[in-house]
mmCIF file of C-alpha atoms in Angstrom:
data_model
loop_
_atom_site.group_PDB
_atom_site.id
_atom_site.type_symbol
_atom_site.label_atom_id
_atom_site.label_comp_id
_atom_site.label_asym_id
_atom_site.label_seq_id
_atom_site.Cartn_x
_atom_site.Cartn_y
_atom_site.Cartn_z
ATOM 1 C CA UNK A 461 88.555 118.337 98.213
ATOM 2 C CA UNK A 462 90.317 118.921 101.517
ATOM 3 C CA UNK A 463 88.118 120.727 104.200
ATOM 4 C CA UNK A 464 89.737 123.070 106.909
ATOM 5 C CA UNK A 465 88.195 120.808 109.301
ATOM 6 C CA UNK A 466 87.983 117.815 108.437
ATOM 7 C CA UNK A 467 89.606 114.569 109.336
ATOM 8 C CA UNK A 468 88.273 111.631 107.616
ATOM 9 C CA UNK A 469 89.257 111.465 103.932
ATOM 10 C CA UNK A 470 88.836 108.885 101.230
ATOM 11 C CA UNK A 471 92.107 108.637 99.617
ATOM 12 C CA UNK A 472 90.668 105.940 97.077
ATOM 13 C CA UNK A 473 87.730 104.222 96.120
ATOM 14 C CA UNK A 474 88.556 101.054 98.096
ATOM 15 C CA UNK A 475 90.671 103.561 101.135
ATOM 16 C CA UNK A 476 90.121 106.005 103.803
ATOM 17 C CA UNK A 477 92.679 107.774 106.253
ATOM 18 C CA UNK A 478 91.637 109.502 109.718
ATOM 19 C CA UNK A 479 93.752 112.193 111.567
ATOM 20 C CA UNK A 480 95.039 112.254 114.817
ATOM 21 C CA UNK A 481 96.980 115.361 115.777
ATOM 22 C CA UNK A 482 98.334 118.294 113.524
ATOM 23 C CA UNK A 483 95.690 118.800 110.890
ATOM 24 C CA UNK A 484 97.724 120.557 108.427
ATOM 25 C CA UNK A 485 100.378 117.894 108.734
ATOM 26 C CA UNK A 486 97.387 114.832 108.440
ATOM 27 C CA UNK A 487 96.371 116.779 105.238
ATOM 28 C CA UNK A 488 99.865 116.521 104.008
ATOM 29 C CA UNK A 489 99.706 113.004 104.375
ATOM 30 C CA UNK A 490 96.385 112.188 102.950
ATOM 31 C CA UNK A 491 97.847 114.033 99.945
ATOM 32 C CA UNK A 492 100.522 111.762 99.584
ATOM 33 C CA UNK A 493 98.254 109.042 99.953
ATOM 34 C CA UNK A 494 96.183 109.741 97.018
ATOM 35 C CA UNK A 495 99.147 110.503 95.128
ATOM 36 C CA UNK A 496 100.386 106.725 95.896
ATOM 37 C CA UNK A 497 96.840 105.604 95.067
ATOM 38 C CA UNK A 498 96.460 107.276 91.949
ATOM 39 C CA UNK A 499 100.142 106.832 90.521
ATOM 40 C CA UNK A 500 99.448 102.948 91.258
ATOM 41 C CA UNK A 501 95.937 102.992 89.306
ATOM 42 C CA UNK A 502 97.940 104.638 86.357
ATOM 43 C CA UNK A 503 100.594 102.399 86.146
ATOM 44 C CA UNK A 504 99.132 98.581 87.271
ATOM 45 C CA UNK A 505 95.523 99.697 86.713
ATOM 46 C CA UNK A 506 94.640 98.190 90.195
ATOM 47 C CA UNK A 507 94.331 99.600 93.265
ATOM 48 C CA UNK A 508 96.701 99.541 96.685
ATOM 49 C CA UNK A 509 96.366 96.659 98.797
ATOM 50 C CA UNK A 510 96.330 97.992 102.633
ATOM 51 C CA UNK A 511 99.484 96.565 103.599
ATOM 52 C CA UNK A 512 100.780 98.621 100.268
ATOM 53 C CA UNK A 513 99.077 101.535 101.100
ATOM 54 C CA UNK A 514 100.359 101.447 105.162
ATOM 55 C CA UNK A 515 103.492 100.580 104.024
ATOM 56 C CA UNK A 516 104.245 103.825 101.718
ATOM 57 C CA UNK A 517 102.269 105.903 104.167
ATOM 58 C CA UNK A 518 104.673 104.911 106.614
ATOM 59 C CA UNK A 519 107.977 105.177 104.714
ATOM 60 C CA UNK A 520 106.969 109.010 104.005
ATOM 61 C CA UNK A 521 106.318 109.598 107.314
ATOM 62 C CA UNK A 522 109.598 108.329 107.957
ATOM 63 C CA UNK A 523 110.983 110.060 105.543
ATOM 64 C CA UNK A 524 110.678 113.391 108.187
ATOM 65 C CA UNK A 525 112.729 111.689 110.795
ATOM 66 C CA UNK A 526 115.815 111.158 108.983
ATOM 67 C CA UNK A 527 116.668 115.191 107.941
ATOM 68 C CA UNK A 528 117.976 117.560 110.586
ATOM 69 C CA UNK A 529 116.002 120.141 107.328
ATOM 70 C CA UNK A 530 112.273 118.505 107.912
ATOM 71 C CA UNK A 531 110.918 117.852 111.340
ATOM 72 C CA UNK A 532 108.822 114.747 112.182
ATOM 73 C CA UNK A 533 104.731 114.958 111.543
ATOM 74 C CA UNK A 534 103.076 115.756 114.340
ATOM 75 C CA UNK A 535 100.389 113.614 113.636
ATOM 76 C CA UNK A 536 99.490 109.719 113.503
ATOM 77 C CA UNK A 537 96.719 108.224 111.106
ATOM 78 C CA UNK A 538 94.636 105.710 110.733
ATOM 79 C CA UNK A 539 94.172 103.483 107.143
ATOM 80 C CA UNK A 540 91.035 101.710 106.309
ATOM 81 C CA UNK A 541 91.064 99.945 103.362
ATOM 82 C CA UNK A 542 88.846 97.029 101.328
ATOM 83 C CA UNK A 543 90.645 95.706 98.412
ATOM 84 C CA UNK A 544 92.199 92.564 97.263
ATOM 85 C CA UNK A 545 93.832 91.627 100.854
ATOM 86 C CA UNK A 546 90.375 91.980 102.762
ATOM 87 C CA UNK A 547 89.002 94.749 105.345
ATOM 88 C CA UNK A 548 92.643 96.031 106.480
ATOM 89 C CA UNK A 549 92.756 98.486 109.443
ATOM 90 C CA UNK A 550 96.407 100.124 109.903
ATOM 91 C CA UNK A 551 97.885 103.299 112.050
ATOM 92 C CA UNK A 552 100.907 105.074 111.480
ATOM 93 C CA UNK A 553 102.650 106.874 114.066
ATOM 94 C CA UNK A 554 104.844 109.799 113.167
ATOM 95 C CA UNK A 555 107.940 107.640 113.387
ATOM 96 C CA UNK A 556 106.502 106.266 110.409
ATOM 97 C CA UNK A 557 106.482 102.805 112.180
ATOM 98 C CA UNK A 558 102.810 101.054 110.888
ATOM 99 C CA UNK A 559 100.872 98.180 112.496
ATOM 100 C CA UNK A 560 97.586 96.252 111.673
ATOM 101 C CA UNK A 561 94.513 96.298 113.921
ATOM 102 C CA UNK A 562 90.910 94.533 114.424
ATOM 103 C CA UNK A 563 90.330 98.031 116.267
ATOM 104 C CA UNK A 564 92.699 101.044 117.049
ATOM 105 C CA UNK A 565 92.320 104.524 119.312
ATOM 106 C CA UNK A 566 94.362 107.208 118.941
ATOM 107 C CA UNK A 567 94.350 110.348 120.953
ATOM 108 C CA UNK A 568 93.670 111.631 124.594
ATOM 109 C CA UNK A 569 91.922 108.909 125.713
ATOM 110 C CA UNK A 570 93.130 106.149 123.502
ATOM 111 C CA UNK A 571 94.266 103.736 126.582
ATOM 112 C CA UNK A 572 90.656 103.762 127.754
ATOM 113 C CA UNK A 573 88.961 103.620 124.193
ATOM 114 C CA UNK A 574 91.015 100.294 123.665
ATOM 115 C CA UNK A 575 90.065 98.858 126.755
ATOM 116 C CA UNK A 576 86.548 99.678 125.686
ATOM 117 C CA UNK A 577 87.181 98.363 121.905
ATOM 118 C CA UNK A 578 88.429 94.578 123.019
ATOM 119 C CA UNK A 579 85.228 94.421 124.545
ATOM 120 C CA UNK A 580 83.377 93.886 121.503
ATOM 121 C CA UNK A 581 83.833 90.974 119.446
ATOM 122 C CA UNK A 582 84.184 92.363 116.007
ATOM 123 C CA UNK A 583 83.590 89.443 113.927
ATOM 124 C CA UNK A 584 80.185 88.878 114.932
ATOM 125 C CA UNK A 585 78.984 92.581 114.452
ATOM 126 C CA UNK A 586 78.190 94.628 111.034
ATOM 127 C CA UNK A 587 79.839 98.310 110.546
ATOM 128 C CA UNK A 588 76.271 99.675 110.703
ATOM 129 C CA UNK A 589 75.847 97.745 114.368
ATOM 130 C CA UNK A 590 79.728 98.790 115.419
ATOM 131 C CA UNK A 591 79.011 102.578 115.148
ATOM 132 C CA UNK A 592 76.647 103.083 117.656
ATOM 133 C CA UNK A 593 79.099 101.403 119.921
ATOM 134 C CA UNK A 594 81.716 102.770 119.184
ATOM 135 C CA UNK A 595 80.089 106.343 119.187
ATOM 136 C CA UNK A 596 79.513 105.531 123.089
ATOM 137 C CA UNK A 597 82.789 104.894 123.668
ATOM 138 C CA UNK A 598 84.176 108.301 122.020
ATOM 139 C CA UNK A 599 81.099 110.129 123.944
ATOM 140 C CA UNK A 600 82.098 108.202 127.172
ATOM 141 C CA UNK A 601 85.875 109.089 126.760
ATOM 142 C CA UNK A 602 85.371 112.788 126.135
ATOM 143 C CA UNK A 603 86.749 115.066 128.192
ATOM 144 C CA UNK A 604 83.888 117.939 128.370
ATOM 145 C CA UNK A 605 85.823 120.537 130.572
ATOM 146 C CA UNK A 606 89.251 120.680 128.229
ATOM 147 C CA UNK A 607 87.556 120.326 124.672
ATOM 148 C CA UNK A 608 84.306 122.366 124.730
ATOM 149 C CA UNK A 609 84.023 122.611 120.869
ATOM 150 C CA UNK A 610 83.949 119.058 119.112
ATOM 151 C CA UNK A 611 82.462 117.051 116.712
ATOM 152 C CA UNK A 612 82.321 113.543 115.554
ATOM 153 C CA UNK A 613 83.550 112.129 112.155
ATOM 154 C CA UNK A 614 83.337 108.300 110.963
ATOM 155 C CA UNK A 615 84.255 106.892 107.883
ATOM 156 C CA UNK A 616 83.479 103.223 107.150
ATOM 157 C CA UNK A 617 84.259 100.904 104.352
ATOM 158 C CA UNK A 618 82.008 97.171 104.046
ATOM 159 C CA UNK A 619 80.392 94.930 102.220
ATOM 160 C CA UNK A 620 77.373 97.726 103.096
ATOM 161 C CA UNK A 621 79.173 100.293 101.047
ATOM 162 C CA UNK A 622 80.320 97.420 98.037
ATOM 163 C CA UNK A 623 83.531 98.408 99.252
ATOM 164 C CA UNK A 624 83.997 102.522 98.653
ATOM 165 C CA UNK A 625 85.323 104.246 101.496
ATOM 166 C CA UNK A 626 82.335 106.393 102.840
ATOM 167 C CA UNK A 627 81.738 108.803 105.441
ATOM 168 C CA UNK A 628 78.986 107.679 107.577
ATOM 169 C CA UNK A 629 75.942 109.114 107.278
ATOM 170 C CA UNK A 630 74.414 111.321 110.294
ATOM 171 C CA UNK A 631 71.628 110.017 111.318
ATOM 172 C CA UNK A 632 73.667 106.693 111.697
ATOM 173 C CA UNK A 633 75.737 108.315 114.395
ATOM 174 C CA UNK A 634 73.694 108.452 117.831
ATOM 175 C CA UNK A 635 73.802 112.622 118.831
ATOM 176 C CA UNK A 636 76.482 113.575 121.667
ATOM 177 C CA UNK A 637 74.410 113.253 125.351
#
C-alpha cells in the first residue's frame, strides 16, 4: 500500500523509488512504476532492468511537459534497482530527463550532501556500513530552524537483502542528534 507519508516504496521485488518534492505527485509516479513492473512480469515473465525501469519512469514524466492540459510533476525520484544489469542507481527530474549514479542527493541541501557522498569510496563499503554514513550526512545537512518536523526513510537493495528492495530496518539507522 501507499502511506500518506511515506516516501520510499518498493515498486518490485528487485526495485525501489524515493521521493523528492510533491508527495502526491511522487505517489503518482511510483504507481506508474509498478504498473510498468508488473505489465512487464505478465508479458516477458522477467523483471525490469534499471535502465528499463529509469527509462519509462522518465518518458512518463515527460509525458507532463509536452501538454499545455497537464502540468509538469513537481517532484524528482530516485530508482534503485538489482536485477539482471547489476545494482543500478537512477534519478529522474521532472523534465523527465534520467541519469545513472554511484550516489545521488536530491533536495535542500543536495549540493552539500554530494560533496559529502564523493567522499566515500563506495566500492569498498557494504549497504549495512554505507547507512550510518550516510545517515550523518542527512543529519549534518538538516536545516533544524526551517523543518522542525522530520523523519528519516532508507530503502536499500544488496546482496544482504538477496536482492528485494527493503526498507531499512530502524535500529540500523543511527537516531537524529
Amino acid at each position: 500500500g501507499i502511506n500518506a507519508e511515506c516516501r520510499v516504496y518498493a515498486v518490485d521485488r528487485q526495485a525501489g523509488m524515493a521521493i523528492c518534492g510533491l508527495i502526491p505527485d511522487g505517489k503518482s509516479i511510483v504507481s506508474r512504476a509498478k504498473e510498468e513492473c508488473e505489465q512487464n512480469r505478465d508479458v516477458f515473465a522477467v523483471p525490469l532492468t534499471g535502465a528499463q525501469l529509469a527509462d519509462r519512469v522518465g518518458q512518463f514524466m515527460h509525458m507532463y511537459t509536452l501538454y499545455s492540459g497537464a502540468r509538469p510533476f513537481g517532484c524528482s525520484v530516485l530508482i534503485a534497482s538489482y536485477a539482471d544489469d547489476g545494482p543500478q542507481l537512477y534519478v529522474s527530474d521532472p523534465s523527465g530527463t534520467t541519469a545513472g549514479y554511484h550516489a545521488c542527493a536530491l533536495g535542500k541541501a543536495k549540493v552539500v550532501a554530494k560533496t559529502e557522498l564523493e567522499k566515500l569510496d563506495f566500492s569498498t563499503i557494504t549497504c549495512r556500513e554505507a547507512v550510518p554514513k550516510i545517515a550523518e550526512i542527512i543529519y549534518a545537512n538538516h536545516d533544524k530552524v526551517k523543518d522542525k518536523i522530520w523523519d528519516v526513510e532508507f530503502g536499500w537493495i544488496s546482496d544482504e537483502t538477496q536482492k528485494i528492495f527493503t526498507r531499512v530496518p530502524k535500529d540500523l539507522i543511527p537516531a537524529k542528534p
